[in-house]
Amino acid sequence: MTTPDNAPWLIVGLGNPGPGYAANRHNVGFMVADLLAERMRGTFKRAPKAQAQVVEGRIGPPGPANRRVMLVKPMSYMNLSGGPVTALRDFYKVPTANIVAIHDELDIDHGTLRLKLGGGDNGHNGLKSMTKAMGPDYHRVRFGIGRPPGRMQVADFVLKDFSPAERKELDYFVDRAADAVEALVTEGLERAQSTYNS
């Protein structure tokens, strides 16, 4: 699936709005989006025509690999993410193949990254909503959070903050995930996978 080199990208950090959710495992997509915004020297503002916050800017070195991007944090709660993302895709005229969802992933060890195009939602409500709204053919940057310990329910686990032990390395893993997003946008999926899929 090829798209024009000059087509913009929509990079979506998935999470829940509000300070009560900010440090949850489920909000790692917001954490990565915040770091990318910092790198772009941008500030999230209310999005046009969508329940979301957005930063417009560019990623990549000067020259042909430089890409126009919109960083997005849906403000609709996780299970309704598809509506704001689709509205912004249409507003900015972004091909679906140029959309990247950054999200927590239960089936990968904490801090491990996997990049891919398309696929299922694996029970993730943010992906489920996006796929229902526009089909599955968008990129994913999957940030491993591991499985809940013992008999803890998945919903309780993802809506808890990272543990003190996990927080020691969290900044490093968020930084690496932001690097992976930049590589995906500027170098393409295969090169980014070879560098960051661990």
C-alpha positions as a Markdown table, in Angstrom:
| # | Residue | x | y | z |
|---|---|---|---|---|
| 1 | Met | 0.0 | 0.0 | 0.0 |
| 2 | Thr | 1.9 | 3.1 | -1.2 |
| 3 | Thr | 0.9 | 6.7 | -0.5 |
| 4 | Pro | 2.4 | 9.8 | -1.9 |
| 5 | Asp | 5.6 | 11.0 | -0.1 |
| 6 | Asn | 4.1 | 14.4 | 0.5 |
| 7 | Ala | 0.9 | 13.0 | 2.2 |
| 8 | Pro | 0.6 | 14.1 | 5.9 |
| 9 | Trp | 0.7 | 11.7 | 8.8 |
| 10 | Leu | -1.7 | 11.4 | 11.7 |
| 11 | Ile | 0.0 | 10.1 | 14.8 |
| 12 | Val | -2.5 | 9.1 | 17.5 |
| 13 | Gly | -1.5 | 8.5 | 21.1 |
| 14 | Leu | -4.3 | 6.5 | 22.7 |
| 15 | Gly | -5.3 | 7.2 | 26.3 |
| 16 | Asn | -8.0 | 8.6 | 28.6 |
| 17 | Pro | -8.3 | 12.3 | 29.3 |
| 18 | Gly | -8.0 | 13.8 | 32.8 |
| 19 | Pro | -5.4 | 13.8 | 35.6 |
| 20 | Gly | -6.8 | 10.7 | 37.2 |
| 21 | Tyr | -5.7 | 8.6 | 34.2 |
| 22 | Ala | -2.5 | 10.4 | 33.3 |
| 23 | Ala | 0.0 | 7.8 | 34.8 |
| 24 | Asn | -2.0 | 4.7 | 34.0 |
| 25 | Arg | -0.6 | 1.9 | 31.9 |
| 26 | His | -3.5 | 2.5 | 29.4 |
| 27 | Asn | -2.2 | 6.0 | 28.8 |
| 28 | Val | 1.2 | 5.2 | 27.5 |
| 29 | Gly | 0.1 | 6.4 | 24.1 |
| 30 | Phe | -0.5 | 9.9 | 25.5 |
| 31 | Met | 3.0 | 9.8 | 27.2 |
| 32 | Val | 4.7 | 9.1 | 23.8 |
| 33 | Ala | 2.6 | 11.7 | 22.1 |
| 34 | Asp | 3.5 | 14.3 | 24.7 |
| 35 | Leu | 7.2 | 13.5 | 24.2 |
| 36 | Leu | 6.9 | 13.8 | 20.4 |
| 37 | Ala | 5.2 | 17.2 | 20.9 |
| 38 | Glu | 8.0 | 18.3 | 23.1 |
| 39 | Arg | 10.6 | 17.3 | 20.4 |
| 40 | Met | 8.6 | 19.2 | 17.8 |
| 41 | Arg | 8.4 | 22.2 | 20.2 |
| 42 | Gly | 4.6 | 22.1 | 19.9 |
| 43 | Thr | 1.8 | 22.5 | 22.3 |
| 44 | Phe | -1.4 | 20.5 | 22.2 |
| 45 | Lys | -4.4 | 22.7 | 21.2 |
| 46 | Arg | -8.0 | 21.9 | 20.7 |
| 47 | Ala | -8.5 | 20.2 | 17.4 |
| 48 | Pro | -10.6 | 21.5 | 14.5 |
| 49 | Lys | -13.9 | 19.7 | 14.2 |
| 50 | Ala | -13.0 | 16.8 | 16.6 |
| 51 | Gln | -13.0 | 16.0 | 20.3 |
| 52 | Ala | -9.3 | 15.8 | 20.5 |
| 53 | Gln | -6.1 | 17.8 | 21.1 |
| 54 | Val | -3.6 | 18.2 | 18.2 |
| 55 | Val | -0.1 | 19.5 | 17.5 |
| 56 | Glu | 0.8 | 20.3 | 13.8 |
| 57 | Gly | 4.4 | 20.1 | 12.8 |
| 58 | Arg | 7.1 | 18.2 | 11.0 |
| 59 | Ile | 9.3 | 15.1 | 11.8 |
| 60 | Gly | 12.5 | 14.2 | 10.2 |
| 61 | Pro | 15.7 | 15.8 | 8.8 |
| 62 | Pro | 15.5 | 18.6 | 6.2 |
| 63 | Gly | 15.0 | 17.2 | 2.8 |
| 64 | Pro | 12.9 | 14.4 | 1.2 |
| 65 | Ala | 12.5 | 12.4 | 4.5 |
| 66 | Asn | 10.9 | 15.4 | 6.3 |
| 67 | Arg | 7.2 | 14.7 | 6.9 |
| 68 | Arg | 4.2 | 16.9 | 7.9 |
| 69 | Val | 2.5 | 15.3 | 10.9 |
| 70 | Met | -0.4 | 15.9 | 13.2 |
| 71 | Leu | 0.0 | 14.5 | 16.7 |
| 72 | Val | -3.4 | 13.6 | 18.2 |
| 73 | Lys | -4.7 | 12.8 | 21.6 |
| 74 | Pro | -8.4 | 11.9 | 21.4 |
| 75 | Met | -10.4 | 13.4 | 24.3 |
| 76 | Ser | -13.3 | 11.1 | 23.9 |
| 77 | Tyr | -12.2 | 8.3 | 26.3 |
| 78 | Met | -10.5 | 5.2 | 24.9 |
| 79 | Asn | -13.5 | 3.3 | 23.7 |
| 80 | Leu | -14.7 | 6.2 | 21.5 |
| 81 | Ser | -11.3 | 7.0 | 19.9 |
| 82 | Gly | -12.4 | 6.2 | 16.4 |
| 83 | Gly | -14.8 | 9.2 | 16.0 |
| 84 | Pro | -12.2 | 11.9 | 16.6 |
| 85 | Val | -9.5 | 10.1 | 14.6 |
| 86 | Thr | -11.7 | 9.6 | 11.6 |
| 87 | Ala | -12.9 | 13.3 | 11.8 |
| 88 | Leu | -9.2 | 14.4 | 11.7 |
| 89 | Arg | -8.2 | 12.0 | 9.0 |
| 90 | Asp | -10.9 | 13.5 | 6.8 |
| 91 | Phe | -10.2 | 17.1 | 7.8 |
| 92 | Tyr | -6.4 | 16.8 | 7.1 |
| 93 | Lys | -6.9 | 14.4 | 4.1 |
| 94 | Val | -4.6 | 11.8 | 5.6 |
| 95 | Pro | -4.5 | 8.3 | 3.9 |
| 96 | Thr | -5.5 | 5.6 | 6.3 |
| 97 | Ala | -2.0 | 4.0 | 5.7 |
| 98 | Asn | -0.5 | 7.2 | 7.1 |
| 99 | Ile | -2.2 | 6.8 | 10.5 |
| 100 | Val | -0.2 | 5.5 | 13.4 |
| 101 | Ala | -1.8 | 4.4 | 16.7 |
| 102 | Ile | 0.5 | 4.3 | 19.7 |
| 103 | His | -1.0 | 2.0 | 22.4 |
| 104 | Asp | -0.4 | -0.3 | 25.3 |
| 105 | Glu | -0.2 | -4.0 | 24.6 |
| 106 | Leu | -0.9 | -6.7 | 27.1 |
| 107 | Asp | 0.6 | -9.6 | 25.2 |
| 108 | Ile | 4.1 | -8.1 | 25.0 |
| 109 | Asp | 6.5 | -7.8 | 28.0 |
| 110 | His | 6.8 | -4.4 | 29.7 |
| 111 | Gly | 8.8 | -2.0 | 27.6 |
| 112 | Thr | 9.1 | -4.2 | 24.5 |
| 113 | Leu | 8.1 | -2.5 | 21.2 |
| 114 | Arg | 6.4 | -4.0 | 18.2 |
| 115 | Leu | 5.5 | -2.1 | 15.0 |
| 116 | Lys | 3.1 | -3.4 | 12.4 |
| 117 | Leu | 0.5 | -2.4 | 9.8 |
| 118 | Gly | -3.0 | -3.7 | 10.2 |
| 119 | Gly | -4.2 | -6.7 | 12.2 |
| 120 | Gly | -6.7 | -7.3 | 15.0 |
| 121 | Asp | -7.5 | -5.3 | 18.1 |
| 122 | Asn | -6.6 | -8.0 | 20.6 |
| 123 | Gly | -9.4 | -6.7 | 22.9 |
| 124 | His | -8.0 | -3.2 | 23.0 |
| 125 | Asn | -10.9 | -0.8 | 23.1 |
| 126 | Gly | -9.1 | 2.1 | 21.5 |
| 127 | Leu | -8.1 | 0.0 | 18.5 |
| 128 | Lys | -11.5 | -1.6 | 18.4 |
| 129 | Ser | -13.1 | 1.8 | 18.0 |
| 130 | Met | -10.6 | 3.0 | 15.4 |
| 131 | Thr | -11.0 | -0.2 | 13.3 |
| 132 | Lys | -14.8 | 0.0 | 13.5 |
| 133 | Ala | -14.6 | 3.6 | 12.2 |
| 134 | Met | -12.1 | 3.2 | 9.4 |
| 135 | Gly | -11.0 | -0.4 | 9.0 |
| 136 | Pro | -7.8 | -2.1 | 10.2 |
| 137 | Asp | -5.2 | -0.8 | 7.7 |
| 138 | Tyr | -3.4 | 1.7 | 9.9 |
| 139 | His | 0.0 | 1.4 | 11.6 |
| 140 | Arg | 0.4 | 0.4 | 15.2 |
| 141 | Val | 3.3 | 1.1 | 17.6 |
| 142 | Arg | 2.6 | -1.5 | 20.3 |
| 143 | Phe | 4.1 | -0.7 | 23.7 |
| 144 | Gly | 4.3 | -3.8 | 25.9 |
| 145 | Ile | 2.9 | -3.6 | 29.4 |
| 146 | Gly | 2.8 | -7.3 | 30.2 |
| 147 | Arg | 0.0 | -9.3 | 31.7 |
| 148 | Pro | -1.7 | -8.6 | 35.0 |
| 149 | Pro | -0.2 | -10.5 | 38.0 |
| 150 | Gly | -2.2 | -13.3 | 39.6 |
| 151 | Arg | -6.0 | -13.0 | 39.3 |
| 152 | Met | -6.1 | -9.2 | 38.7 |
| 153 | Gln | -8.6 | -8.3 | 36.1 |
| 154 | Val | -7.3 | -6.8 | 32.9 |
| 155 | Ala | -9.4 | -3.7 | 33.2 |
| 156 | Asp | -8.0 | -3.0 | 36.7 |
| 157 | Phe | -4.4 | -3.6 | 35.6 |
| 158 | Val | -4.5 | -1.2 | 32.6 |
| 159 | Leu | -6.2 | 1.5 | 34.6 |
| 160 | Lys | -3.5 | 1.3 | 37.4 |
| 161 | Asp | -0.3 | 3.4 | 37.3 |
| 162 | Phe | 3.0 | 1.8 | 36.4 |
| 163 | Ser | 4.6 | 0.1 | 39.4 |
| 164 | Pro | 7.6 | 1.8 | 41.1 |
| 165 | Ala | 9.9 | -0.8 | 39.5 |
| 166 | Glu | 8.4 | -0.2 | 36.0 |
| 167 | Arg | 8.6 | 3.6 | 36.5 |
| 168 | Lys | 12.4 | 3.4 | 36.9 |
| 169 | Glu | 12.8 | 2.5 | 33.2 |
| 170 | Leu | 9.6 | 4.1 | 31.8 |
| 171 | Asp | 11.2 | 7.3 | 30.6 |
| 172 | Tyr | 13.7 | 5.3 | 28.6 |
| 173 | Phe | 11.0 | 3.1 | 27.0 |
| 174 | Val | 8.8 | 6.1 | 26.2 |
| 175 | Asp | 11.8 | 7.8 | 24.6 |
| 176 | Arg | 12.5 | 4.7 | 22.5 |
| 177 | Ala | 8.8 | 4.5 | 21.4 |
| 178 | Ala | 9.0 | 8.1 | 20.3 |
| 179 | Asp | 12.2 | 7.2 | 18.3 |
| 180 | Ala | 10.3 | 4.3 | 16.7 |
| 181 | Val | 7.4 | 6.5 | 15.6 |
| 182 | Glu | 9.9 | 9.0 | 14.0 |
| 183 | Ala | 11.7 | 6.1 | 12.2 |
| 184 | Leu | 8.4 | 4.7 | 11.0 |
| 185 | Val | 7.3 | 8.0 | 9.5 |
| 186 | Thr | 10.7 | 9.0 | 8.0 |
| 187 | Glu | 12.2 | 5.6 | 7.0 |
| 188 | Gly | 9.2 | 3.3 | 6.5 |
| 189 | Leu | 7.8 | 0.3 | 8.4 |
| 190 | Glu | 10.4 | -2.3 | 7.4 |
| 191 | Arg | 13.5 | -0.3 | 8.5 |
| 192 | Ala | 11.7 | 0.8 | 11.7 |
| 193 | Gln | 10.8 | -2.8 | 12.5 |
| 194 | Ser | 14.3 | -4.0 | 12.0 |
| 195 | Thr | 15.6 | -1.4 | 14.4 |
| 196 | Tyr | 12.9 | -1.4 | 17.1 |
| 197 | Asn | 11.0 | -4.7 | 17.1 |
| 198 | Ser | 12.7 | -6.6 | 19.9 |
